[in-house]
PDB file of C-alpha atoms in Angstrom:
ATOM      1  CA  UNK A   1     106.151  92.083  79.568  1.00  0.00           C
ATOM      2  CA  UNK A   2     106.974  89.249  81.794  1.00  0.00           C
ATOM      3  CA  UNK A   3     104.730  88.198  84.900  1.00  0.00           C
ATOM      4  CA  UNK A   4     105.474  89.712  88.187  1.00  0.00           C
ATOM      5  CA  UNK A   5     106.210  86.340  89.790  1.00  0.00           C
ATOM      6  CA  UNK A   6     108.753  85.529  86.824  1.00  0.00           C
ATOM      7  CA  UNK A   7     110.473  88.979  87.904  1.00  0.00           C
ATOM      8  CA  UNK A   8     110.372  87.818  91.459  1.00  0.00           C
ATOM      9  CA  UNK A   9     111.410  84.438  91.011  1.00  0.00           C
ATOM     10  CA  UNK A  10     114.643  85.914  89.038  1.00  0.00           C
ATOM     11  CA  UNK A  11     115.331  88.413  91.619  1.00  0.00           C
ATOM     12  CA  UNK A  12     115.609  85.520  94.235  1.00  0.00           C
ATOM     13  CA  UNK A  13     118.561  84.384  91.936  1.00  0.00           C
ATOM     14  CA  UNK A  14     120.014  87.549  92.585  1.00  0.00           C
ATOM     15  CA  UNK A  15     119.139  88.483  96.170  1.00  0.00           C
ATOM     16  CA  UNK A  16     119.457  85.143  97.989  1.00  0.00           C
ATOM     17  CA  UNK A  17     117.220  86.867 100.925  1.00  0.00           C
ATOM     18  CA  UNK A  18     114.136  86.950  99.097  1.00  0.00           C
ATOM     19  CA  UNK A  19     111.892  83.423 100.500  1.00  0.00           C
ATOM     20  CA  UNK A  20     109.033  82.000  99.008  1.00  0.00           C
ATOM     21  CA  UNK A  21     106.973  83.718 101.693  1.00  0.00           C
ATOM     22  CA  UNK A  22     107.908  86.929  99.834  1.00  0.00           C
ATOM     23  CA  UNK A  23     106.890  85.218  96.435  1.00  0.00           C
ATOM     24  CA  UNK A  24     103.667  84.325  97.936  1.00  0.00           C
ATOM     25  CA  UNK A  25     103.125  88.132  99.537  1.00  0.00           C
ATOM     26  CA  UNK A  26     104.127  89.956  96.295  1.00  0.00           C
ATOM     27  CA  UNK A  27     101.350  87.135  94.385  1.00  0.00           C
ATOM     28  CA  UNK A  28      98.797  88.010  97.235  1.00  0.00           C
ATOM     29  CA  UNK A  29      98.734  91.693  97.515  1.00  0.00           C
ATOM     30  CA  UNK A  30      98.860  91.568  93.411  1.00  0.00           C
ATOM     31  CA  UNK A  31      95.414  89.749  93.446  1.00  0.00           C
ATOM     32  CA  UNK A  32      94.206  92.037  96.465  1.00  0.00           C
ATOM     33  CA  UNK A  33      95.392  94.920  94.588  1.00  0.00           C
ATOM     34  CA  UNK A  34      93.784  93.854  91.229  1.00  0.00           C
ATOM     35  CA  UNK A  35      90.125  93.038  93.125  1.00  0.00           C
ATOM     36  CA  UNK A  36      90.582  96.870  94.683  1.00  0.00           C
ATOM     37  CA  UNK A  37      91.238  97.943  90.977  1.00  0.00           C
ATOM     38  CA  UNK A  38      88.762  96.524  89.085  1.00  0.00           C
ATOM     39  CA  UNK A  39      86.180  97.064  91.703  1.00  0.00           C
ATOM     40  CA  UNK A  40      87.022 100.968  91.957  1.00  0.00           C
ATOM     41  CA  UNK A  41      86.793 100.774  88.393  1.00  0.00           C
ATOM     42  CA  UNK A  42      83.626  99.293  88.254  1.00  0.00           C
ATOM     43  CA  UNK A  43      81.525 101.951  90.483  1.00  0.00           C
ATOM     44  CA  UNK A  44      83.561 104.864  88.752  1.00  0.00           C
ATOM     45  CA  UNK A  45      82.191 104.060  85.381  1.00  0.00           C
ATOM     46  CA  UNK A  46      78.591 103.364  86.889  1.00  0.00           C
ATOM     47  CA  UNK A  47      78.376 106.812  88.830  1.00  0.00           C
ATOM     48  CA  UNK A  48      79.851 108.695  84.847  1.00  0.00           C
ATOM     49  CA  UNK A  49      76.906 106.947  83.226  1.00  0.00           C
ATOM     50  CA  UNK A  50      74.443 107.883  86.307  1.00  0.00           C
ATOM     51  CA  UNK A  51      75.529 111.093  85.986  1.00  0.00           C
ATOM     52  CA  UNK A  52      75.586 111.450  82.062  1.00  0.00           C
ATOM     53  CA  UNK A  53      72.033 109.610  82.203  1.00  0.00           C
ATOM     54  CA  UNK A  54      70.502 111.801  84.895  1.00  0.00           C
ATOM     55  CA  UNK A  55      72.216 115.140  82.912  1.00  0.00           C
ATOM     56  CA  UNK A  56      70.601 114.107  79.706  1.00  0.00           C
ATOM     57  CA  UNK A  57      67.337 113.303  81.150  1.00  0.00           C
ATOM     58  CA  UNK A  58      67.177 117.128  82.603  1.00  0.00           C
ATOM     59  CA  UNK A  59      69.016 118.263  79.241  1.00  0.00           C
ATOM     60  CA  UNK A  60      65.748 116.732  77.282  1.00  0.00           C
ATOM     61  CA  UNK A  61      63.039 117.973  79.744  1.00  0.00           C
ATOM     62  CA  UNK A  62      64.573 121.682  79.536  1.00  0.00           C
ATOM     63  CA  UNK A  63      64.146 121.711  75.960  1.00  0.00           C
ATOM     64  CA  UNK A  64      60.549 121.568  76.831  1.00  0.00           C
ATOM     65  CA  UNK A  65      60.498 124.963  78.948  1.00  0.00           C
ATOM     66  CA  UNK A  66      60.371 128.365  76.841  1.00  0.00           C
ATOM     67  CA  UNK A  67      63.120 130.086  79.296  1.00  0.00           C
ATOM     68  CA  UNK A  68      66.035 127.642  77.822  1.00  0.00           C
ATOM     69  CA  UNK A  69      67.967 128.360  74.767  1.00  0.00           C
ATOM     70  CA  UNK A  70      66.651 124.851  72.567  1.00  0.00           C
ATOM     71  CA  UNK A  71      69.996 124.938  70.226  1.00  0.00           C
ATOM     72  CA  UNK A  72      72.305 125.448  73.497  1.00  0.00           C
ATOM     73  CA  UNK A  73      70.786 122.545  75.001  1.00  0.00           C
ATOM     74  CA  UNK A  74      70.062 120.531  72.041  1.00  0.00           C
ATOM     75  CA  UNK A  75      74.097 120.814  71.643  1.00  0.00           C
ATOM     76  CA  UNK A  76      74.750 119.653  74.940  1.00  0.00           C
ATOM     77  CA  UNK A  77      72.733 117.158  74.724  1.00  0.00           C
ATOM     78  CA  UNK A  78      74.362 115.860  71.397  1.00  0.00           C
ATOM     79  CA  UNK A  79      78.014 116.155  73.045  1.00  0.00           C
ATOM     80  CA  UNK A  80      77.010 114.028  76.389  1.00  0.00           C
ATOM     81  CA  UNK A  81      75.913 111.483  73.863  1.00  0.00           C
ATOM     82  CA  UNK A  82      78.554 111.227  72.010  1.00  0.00           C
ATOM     83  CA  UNK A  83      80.677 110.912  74.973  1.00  0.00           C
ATOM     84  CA  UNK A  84      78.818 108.300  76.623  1.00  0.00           C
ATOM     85  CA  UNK A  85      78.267 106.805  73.492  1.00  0.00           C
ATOM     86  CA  UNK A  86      82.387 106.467  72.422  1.00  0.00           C
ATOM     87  CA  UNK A  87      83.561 106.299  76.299  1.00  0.00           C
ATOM     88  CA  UNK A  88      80.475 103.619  77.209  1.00  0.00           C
ATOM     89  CA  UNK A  89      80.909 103.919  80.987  1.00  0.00           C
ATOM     90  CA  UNK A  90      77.943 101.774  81.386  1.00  0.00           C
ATOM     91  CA  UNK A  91      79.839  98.638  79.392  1.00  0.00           C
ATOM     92  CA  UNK A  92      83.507  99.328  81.021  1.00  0.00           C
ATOM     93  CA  UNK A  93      81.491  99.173  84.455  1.00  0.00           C
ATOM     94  CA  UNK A  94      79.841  95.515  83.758  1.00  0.00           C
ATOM     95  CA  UNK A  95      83.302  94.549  82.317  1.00  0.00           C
ATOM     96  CA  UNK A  96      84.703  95.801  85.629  1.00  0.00           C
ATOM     97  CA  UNK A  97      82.269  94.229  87.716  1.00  0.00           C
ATOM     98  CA  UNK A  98      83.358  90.767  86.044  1.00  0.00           C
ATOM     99  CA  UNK A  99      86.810  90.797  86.428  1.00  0.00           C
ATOM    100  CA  UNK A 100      86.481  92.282  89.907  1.00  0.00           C
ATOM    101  CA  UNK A 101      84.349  88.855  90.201  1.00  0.00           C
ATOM    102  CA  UNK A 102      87.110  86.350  88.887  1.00  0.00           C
ATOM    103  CA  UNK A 103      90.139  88.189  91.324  1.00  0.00           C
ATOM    104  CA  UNK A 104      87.449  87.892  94.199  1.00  0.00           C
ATOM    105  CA  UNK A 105      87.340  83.658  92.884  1.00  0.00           C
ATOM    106  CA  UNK A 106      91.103  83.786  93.184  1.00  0.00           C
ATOM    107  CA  UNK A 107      90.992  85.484  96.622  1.00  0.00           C
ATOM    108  CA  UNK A 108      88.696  82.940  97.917  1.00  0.00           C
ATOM    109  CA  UNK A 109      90.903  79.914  95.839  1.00  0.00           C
ATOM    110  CA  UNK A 110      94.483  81.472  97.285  1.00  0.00           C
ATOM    111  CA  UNK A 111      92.244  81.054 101.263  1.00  0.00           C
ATOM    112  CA  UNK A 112      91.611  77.859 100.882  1.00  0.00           C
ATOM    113  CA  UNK A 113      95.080  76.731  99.681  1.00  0.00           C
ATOM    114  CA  UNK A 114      94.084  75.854  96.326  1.00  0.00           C
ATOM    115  CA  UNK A 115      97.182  74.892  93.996  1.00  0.00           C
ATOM    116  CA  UNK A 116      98.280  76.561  91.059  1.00  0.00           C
ATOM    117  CA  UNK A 117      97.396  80.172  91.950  1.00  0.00           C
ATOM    118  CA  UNK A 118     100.188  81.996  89.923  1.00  0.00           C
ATOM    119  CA  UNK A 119      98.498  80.351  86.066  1.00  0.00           C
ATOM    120  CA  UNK A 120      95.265  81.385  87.288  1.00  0.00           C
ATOM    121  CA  UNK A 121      96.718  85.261  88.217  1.00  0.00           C
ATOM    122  CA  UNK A 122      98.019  85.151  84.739  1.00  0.00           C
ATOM    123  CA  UNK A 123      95.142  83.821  82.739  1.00  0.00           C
ATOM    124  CA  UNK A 124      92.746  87.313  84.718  1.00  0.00           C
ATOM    125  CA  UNK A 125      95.422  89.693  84.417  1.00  0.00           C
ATOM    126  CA  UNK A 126      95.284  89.314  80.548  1.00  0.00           C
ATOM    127  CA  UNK A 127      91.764  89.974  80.362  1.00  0.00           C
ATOM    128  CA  UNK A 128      92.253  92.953  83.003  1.00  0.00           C
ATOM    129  CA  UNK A 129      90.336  95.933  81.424  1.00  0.00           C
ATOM    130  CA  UNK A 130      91.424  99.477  80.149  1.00  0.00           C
ATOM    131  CA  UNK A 131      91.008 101.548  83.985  1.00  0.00           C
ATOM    132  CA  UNK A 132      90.941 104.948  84.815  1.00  0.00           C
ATOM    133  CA  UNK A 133      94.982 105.224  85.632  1.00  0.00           C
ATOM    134  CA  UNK A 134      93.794 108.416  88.060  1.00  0.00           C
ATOM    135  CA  UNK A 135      92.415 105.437  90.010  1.00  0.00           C
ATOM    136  CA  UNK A 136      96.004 103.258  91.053  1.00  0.00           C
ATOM    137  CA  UNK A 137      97.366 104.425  93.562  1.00  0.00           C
ATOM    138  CA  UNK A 138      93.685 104.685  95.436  1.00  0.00           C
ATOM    139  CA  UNK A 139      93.997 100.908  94.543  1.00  0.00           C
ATOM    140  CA  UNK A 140      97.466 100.126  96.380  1.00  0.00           C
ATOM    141  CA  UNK A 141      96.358 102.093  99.061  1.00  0.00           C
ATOM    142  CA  UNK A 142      93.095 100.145  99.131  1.00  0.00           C
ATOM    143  CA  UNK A 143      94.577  96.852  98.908  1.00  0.00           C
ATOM    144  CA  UNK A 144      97.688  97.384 101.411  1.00  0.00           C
ATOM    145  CA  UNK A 145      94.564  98.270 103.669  1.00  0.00           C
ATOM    146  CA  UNK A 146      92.719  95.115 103.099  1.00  0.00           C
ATOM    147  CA  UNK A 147      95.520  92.933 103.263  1.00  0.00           C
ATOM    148  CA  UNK A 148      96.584  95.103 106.810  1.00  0.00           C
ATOM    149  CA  UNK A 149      99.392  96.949 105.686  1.00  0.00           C
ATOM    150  CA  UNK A 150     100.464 100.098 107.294  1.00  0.00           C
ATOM    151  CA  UNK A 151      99.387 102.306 104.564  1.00  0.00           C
ATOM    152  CA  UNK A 152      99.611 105.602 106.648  1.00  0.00           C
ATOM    153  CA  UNK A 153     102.398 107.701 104.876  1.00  0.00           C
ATOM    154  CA  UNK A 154     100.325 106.777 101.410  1.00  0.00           C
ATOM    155  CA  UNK A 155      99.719 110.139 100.159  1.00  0.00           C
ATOM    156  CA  UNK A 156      96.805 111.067  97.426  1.00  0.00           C
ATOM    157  CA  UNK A 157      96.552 113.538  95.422  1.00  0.00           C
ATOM    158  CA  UNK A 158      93.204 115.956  95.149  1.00  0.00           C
ATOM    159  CA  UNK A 159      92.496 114.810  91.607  1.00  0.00           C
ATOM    160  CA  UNK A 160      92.963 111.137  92.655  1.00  0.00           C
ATOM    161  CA  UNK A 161      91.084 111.780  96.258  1.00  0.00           C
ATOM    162  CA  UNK A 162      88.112 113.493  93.790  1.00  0.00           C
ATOM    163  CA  UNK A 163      88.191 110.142  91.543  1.00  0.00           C
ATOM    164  CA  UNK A 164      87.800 107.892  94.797  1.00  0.00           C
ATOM    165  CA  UNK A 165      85.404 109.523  95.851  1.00  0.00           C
ATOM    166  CA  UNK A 166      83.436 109.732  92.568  1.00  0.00           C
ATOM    167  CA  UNK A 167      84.179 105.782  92.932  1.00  0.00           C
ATOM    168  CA  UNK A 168      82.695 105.451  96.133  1.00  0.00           C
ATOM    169  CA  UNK A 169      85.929 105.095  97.910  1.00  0.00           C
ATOM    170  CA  UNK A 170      86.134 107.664 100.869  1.00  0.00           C
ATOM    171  CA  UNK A 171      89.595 107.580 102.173  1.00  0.00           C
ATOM    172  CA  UNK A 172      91.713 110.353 103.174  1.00  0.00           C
ATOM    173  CA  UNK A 173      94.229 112.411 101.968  1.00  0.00           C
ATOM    174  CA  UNK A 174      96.496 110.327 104.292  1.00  0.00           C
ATOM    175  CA  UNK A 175      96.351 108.158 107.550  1.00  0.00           C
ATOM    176  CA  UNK A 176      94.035 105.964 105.854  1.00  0.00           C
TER     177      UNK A 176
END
């Protein structure tokens, strides 16, 4: 896959219109855009592992009462496990967390007009981790808001309007 400025910088070949001021948008609301990402990623995964942590900690203590059915929950139990152990929100969140850390580096580096911000886009976008895809367009949206885009006809669906929320992102449906 080629890099996004690549695919810009041959499209100004092509359309003669596009400026460097474009280049330098389409670079800046791909780092804002990656930050919103990885950050929405980040608290996502940490609220699945609260909630798998909190789930098996009631899960445990109920096996402890006489009025619960001990293989029901003992099964339950073993299946949140396993998920949290193969998934391993708590991991993807940290991972998150870090590369939401280098974009925020590059947001502060592209501010204060340090050079050679398109290699150092390139060299975080290949260690970008595996997100929840539910979570994108919440990200676009996000990022078009934080770099003061008009971001009103953005439309979300329920499912990805339950996921920001989940991520600790309350926006709205639309006219966010």
């Amino acid at each position: 896959m080629s890099h996004p400025s690549q695919d810009t910088q041959k499209n100004q070949l092509i359309n003669p219109k596009i400026t460097k001021t474009d280049i330098d948008k389409d670079i800046e609301f791909q780092i804002y855009y990656g930050y919103a990402y990885e950050n929405l990623n980040k608290r996502f995964y940490a609220a699945i592992d609260n909630i798998t942590t909190f789930i098996l900690l009631v899960m445990g203590a109920s096996i402890m009462m006489p009025i619960t059915n001990n293989w029901l929950s003992g099964f339950a139990i073993a299946l949140i496990s396993a998920m949290s152990f193969v998934l391993k929100p708590g991991v993807k969140s940290e991972q998150s967390k870090q590369q939401a850390k280098r974009y925020s580096d590059l947001i502060l580096d592209m501010k204060h007009g340090t050079p050679d911000i398109i290699n150092k886009l390139k060299q975080i976008t290949d260690t970008d981790t595996d997100g929840v895809g539910i979570l994108q367009n919440v990200a676009l949206t996000r990022a078009g808001m934080m770099l003061g885009l008009n971001t009103q006809k953005d439309k979300l669906s329920c499912l990805e309007l339950i996921a920001a929320r989940l991520a600790g992102d309350y926006m709205h449906r639309t006219n966010n």
